[in-house]
Short mmCIF file of N, CA, C and O in Angstrom, two decimals:
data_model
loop_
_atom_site.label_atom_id
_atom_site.label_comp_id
_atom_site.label_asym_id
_atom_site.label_seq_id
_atom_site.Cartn_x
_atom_site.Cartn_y
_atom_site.Cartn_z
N UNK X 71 -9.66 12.91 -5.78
CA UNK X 71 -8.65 13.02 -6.82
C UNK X 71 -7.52 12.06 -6.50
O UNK X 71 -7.04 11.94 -5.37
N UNK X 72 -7.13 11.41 -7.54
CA UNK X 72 -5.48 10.66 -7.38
C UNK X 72 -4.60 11.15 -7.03
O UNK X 72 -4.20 12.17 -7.58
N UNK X 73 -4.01 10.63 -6.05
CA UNK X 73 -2.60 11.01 -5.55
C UNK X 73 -1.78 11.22 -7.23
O UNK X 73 -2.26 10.43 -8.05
N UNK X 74 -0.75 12.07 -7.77
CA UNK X 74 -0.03 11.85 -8.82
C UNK X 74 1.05 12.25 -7.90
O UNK X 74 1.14 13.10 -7.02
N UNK X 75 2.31 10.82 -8.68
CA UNK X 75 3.73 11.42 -7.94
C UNK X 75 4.31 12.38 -8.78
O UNK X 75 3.84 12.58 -9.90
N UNK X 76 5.34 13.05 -8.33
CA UNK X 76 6.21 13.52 -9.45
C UNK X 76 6.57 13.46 -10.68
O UNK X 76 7.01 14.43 -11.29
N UNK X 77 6.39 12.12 -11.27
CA UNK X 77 6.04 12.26 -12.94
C UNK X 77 4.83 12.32 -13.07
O UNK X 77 4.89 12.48 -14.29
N UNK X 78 3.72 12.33 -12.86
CA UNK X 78 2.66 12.66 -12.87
C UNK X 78 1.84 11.55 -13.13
O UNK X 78 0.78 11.84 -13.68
N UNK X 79 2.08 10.11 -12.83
CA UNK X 79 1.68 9.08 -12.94
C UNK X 79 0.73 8.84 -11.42
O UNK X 79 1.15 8.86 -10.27
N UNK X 80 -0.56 8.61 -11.87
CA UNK X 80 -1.68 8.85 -10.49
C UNK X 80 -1.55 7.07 -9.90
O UNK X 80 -1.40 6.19 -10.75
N UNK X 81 -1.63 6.73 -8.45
CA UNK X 81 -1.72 5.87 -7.97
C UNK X 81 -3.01 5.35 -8.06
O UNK X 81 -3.74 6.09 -7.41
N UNK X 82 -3.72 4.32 -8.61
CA UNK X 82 -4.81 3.67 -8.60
C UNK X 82 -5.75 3.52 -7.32
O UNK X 82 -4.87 3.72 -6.49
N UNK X 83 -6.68 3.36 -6.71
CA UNK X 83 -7.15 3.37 -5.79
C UNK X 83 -7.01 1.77 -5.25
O UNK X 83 -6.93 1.55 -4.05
N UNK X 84 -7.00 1.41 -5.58
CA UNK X 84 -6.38 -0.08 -5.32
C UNK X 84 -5.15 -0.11 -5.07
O UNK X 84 -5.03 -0.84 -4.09
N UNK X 85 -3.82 0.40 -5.49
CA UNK X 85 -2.68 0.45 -5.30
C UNK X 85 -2.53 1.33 -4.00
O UNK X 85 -1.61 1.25 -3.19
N UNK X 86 -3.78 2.30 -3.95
CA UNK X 86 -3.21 3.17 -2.60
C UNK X 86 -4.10 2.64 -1.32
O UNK X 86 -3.88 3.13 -0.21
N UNK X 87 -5.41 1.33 -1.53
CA UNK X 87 -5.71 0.25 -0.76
C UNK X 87 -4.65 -0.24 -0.30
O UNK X 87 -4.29 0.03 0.85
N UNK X 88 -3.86 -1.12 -1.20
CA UNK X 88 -3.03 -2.09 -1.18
C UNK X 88 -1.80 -1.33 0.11
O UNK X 88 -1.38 -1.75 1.19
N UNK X 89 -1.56 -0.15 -0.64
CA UNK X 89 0.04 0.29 0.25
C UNK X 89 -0.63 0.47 1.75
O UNK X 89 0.01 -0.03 2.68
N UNK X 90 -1.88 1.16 2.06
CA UNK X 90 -2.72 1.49 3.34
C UNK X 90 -2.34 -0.33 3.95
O UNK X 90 -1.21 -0.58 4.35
N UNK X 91 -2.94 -0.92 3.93
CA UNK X 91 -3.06 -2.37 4.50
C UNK X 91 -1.56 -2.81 4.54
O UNK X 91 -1.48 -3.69 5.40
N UNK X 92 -0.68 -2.64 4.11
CA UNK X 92 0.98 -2.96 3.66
C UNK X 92 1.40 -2.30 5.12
O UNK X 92 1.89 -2.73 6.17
N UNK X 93 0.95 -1.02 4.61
CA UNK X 93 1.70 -0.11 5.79
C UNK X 93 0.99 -0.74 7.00
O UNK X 93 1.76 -0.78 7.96
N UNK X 94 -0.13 -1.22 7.25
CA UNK X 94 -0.57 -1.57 8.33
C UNK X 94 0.19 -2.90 8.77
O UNK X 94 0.10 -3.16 9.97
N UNK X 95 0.85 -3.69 8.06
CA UNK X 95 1.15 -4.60 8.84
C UNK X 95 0.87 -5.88 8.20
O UNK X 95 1.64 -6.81 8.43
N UNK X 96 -0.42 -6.10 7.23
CA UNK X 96 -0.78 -6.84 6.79
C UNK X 96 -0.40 -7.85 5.51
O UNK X 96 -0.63 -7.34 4.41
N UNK X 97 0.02 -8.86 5.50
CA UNK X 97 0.40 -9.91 4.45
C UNK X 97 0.26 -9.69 3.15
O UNK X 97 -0.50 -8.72 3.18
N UNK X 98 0.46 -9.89 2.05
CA UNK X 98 0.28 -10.08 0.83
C UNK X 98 -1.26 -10.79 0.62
O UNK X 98 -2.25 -10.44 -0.02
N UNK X 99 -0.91 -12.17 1.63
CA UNK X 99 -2.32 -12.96 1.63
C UNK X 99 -3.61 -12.26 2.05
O UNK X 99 -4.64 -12.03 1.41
N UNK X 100 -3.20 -11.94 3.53
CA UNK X 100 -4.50 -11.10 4.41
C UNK X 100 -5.06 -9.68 3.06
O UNK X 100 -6.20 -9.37 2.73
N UNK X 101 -3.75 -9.11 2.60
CA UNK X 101 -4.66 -7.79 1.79
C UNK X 101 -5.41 -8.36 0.77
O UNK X 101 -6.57 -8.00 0.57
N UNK X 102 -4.80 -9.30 0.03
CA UNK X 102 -5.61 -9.92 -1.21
C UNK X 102 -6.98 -10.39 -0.44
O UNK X 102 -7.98 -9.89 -0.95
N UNK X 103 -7.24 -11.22 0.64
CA UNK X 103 -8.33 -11.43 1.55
C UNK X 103 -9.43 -10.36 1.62
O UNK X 103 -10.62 -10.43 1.31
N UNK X 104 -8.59 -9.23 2.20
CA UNK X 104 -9.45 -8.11 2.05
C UNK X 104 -9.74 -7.04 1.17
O UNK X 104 -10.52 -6.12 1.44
N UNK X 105 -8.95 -7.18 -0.17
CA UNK X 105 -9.49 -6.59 -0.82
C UNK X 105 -10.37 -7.51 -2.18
O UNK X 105 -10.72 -7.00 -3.24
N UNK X 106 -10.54 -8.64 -1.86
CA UNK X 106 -10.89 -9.54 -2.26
C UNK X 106 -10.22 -10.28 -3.87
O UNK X 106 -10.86 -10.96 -4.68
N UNK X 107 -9.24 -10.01 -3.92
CA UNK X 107 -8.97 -10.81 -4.66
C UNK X 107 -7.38 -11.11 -4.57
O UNK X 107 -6.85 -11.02 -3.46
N UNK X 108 -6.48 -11.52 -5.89
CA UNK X 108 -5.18 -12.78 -5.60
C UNK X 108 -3.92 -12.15 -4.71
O UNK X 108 -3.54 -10.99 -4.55
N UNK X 109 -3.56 -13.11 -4.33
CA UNK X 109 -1.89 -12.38 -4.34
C UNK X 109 -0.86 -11.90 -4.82
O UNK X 109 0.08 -11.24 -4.39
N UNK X 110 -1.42 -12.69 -6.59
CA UNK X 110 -0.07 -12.08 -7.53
C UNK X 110 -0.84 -10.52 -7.75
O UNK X 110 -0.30 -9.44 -7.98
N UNK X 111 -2.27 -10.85 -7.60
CA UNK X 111 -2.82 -9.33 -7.84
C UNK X 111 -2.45 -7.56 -6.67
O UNK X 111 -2.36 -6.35 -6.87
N UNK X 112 -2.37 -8.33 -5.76
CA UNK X 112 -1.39 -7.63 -4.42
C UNK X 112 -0.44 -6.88 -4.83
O UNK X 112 -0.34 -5.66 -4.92
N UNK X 113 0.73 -8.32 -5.24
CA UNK X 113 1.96 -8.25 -5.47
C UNK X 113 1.88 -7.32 -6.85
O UNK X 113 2.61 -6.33 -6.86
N UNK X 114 1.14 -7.54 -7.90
CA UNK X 114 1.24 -6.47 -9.26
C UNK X 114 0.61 -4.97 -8.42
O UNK X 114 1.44 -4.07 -8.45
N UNK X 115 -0.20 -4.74 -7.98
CA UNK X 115 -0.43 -3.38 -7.50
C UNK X 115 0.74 -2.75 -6.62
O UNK X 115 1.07 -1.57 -6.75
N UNK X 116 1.35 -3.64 -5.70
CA UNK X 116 2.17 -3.20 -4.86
C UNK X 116 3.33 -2.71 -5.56
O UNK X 116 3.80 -1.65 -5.15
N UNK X 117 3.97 -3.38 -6.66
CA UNK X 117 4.60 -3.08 -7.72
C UNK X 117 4.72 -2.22 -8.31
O UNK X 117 5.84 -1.78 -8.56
N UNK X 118 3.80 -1.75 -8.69
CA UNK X 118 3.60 -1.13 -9.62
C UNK X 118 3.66 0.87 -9.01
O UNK X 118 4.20 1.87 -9.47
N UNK X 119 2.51 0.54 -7.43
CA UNK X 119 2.80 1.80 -6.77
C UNK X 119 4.30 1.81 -6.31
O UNK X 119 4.62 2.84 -5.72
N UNK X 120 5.06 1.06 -6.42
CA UNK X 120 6.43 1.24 -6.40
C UNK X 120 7.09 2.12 -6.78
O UNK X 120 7.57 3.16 -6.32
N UNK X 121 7.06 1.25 -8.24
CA UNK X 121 7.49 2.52 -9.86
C UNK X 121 7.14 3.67 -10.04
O UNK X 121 7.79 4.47 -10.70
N UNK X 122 6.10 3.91 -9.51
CA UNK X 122 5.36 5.36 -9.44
C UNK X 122 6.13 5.78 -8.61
O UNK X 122 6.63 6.89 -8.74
N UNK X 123 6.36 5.12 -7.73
CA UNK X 123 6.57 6.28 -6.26
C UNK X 123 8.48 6.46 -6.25
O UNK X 123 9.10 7.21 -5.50
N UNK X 124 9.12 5.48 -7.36
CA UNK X 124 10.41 5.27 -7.35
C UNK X 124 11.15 4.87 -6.19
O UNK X 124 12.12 5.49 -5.75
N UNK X 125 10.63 3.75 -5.66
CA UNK X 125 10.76 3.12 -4.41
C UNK X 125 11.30 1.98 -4.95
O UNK X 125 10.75 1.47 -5.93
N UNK X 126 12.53 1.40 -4.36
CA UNK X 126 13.26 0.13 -4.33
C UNK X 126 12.50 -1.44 -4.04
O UNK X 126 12.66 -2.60 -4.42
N UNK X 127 11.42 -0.50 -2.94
CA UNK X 127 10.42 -2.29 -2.15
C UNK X 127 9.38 -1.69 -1.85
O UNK X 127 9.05 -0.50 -1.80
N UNK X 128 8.84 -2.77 -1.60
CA UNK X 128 7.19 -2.57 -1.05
C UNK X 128 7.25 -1.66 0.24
O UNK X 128 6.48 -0.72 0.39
N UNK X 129 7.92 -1.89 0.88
CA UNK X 129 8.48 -1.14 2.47
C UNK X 129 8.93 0.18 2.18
O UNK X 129 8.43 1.01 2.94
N UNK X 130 9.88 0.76 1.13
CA UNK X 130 10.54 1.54 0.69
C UNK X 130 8.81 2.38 0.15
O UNK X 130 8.41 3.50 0.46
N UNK X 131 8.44 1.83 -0.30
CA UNK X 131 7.09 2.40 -1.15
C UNK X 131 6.32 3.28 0.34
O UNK X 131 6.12 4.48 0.56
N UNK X 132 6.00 1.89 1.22
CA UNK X 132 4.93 2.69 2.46
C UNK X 132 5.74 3.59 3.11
O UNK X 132 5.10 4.41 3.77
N UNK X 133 7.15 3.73 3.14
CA UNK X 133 7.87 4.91 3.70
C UNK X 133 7.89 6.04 2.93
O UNK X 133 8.08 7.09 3.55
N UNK X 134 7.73 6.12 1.74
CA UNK X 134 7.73 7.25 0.65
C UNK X 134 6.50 7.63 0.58
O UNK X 134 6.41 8.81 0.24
N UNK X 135 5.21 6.95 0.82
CA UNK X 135 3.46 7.36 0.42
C UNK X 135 3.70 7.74 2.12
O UNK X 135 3.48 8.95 2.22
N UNK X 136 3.96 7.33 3.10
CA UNK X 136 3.90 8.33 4.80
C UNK X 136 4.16 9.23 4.72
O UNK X 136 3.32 10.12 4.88
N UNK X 137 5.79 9.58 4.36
CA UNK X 137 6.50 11.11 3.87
C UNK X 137 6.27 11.97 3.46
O UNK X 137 6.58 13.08 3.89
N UNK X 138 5.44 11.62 2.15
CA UNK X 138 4.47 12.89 1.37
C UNK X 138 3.08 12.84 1.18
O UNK X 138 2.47 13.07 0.14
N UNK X 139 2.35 12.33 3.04
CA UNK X 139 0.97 12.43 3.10
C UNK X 139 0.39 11.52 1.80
O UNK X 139 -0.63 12.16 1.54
N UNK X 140 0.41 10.95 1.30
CA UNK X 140 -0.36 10.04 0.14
C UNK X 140 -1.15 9.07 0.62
O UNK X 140 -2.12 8.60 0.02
N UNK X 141 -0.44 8.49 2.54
CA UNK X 141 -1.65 7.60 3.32
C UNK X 141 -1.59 8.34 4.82
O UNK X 141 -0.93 9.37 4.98
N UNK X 142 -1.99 8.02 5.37
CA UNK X 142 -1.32 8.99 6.81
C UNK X 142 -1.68 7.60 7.31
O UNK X 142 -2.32 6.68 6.79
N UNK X 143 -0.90 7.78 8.79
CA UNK X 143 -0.91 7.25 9.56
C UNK X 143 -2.69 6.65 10.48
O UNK X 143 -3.05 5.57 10.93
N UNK X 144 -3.25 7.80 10.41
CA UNK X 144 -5.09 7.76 11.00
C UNK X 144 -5.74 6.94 9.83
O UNK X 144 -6.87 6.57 10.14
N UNK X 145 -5.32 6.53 8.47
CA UNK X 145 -5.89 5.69 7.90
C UNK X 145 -5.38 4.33 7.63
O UNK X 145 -5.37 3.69 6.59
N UNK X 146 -4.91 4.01 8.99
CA UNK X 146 -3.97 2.74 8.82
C UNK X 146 -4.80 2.11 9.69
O UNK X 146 -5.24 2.73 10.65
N UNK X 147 -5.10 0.91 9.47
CA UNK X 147 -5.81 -0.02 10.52
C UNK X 147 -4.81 -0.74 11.25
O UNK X 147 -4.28 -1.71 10.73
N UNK X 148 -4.45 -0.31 12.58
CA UNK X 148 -3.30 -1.21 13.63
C UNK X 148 -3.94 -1.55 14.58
O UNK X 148 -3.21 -1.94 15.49
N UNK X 149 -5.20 -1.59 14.85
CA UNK X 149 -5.49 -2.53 16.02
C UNK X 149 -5.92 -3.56 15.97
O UNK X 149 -6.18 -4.15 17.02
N UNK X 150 -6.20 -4.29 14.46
CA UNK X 150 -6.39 -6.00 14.39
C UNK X 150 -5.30 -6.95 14.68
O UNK X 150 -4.21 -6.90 14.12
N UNK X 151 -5.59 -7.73 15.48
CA UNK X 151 -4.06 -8.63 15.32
C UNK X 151 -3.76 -8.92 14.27
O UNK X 151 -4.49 -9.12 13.30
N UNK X 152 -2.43 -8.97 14.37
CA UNK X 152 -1.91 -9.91 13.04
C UNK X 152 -1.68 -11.21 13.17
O UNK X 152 -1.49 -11.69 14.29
N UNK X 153 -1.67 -12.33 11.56
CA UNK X 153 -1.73 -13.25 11.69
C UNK X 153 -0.21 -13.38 10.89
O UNK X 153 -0.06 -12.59 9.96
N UNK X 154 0.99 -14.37 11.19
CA UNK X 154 1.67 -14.64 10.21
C UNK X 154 1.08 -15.67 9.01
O UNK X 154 0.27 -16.59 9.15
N UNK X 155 1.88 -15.13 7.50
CA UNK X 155 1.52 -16.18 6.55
C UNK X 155 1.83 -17.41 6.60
O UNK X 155 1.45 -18.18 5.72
#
């Protein structure tokens, strides 16, 4: 089932991909990499679970989906290095 926030607007499964890999650490570039497709496409999902979540930033977003269990921490991938963009 979809996460729904408080207005009852459900996070896409892609948008709650997108924030998982965010929260991990990972680029705009690297998530579009791995979830195989663009960056503006990233950047519109990341967005968008924003508005849902009534979060100011992308950062603001993965601190608000941690808070109320929507990603946990055990589904975060942190042991790949990171690469800067």
């Amino acid at each position: 089932m979809p996460y729904l926030d408080p207005r009852g607007m459900p996070l896409s499964p892609g948008e709650l991909a997108a924030l998982r890999l965010a929260a991990s650490g990972f680029t705009s570039k690297h998530i579009a990499h791995r979830l195989d497709t663009t960056e503006q496409g990233i950047h519109l999902r990341l967005k968008a679970a924003a508005v849902k979540l009534g979060a100011r930033s992308r950062t603001h977003a993965v601190v608000i989906a941690l808070r109320r269990h929507i990603i946990r921490f055990d589904e975060l991938d942190l042991n790949e290095p990171r690469r800067t963009a």
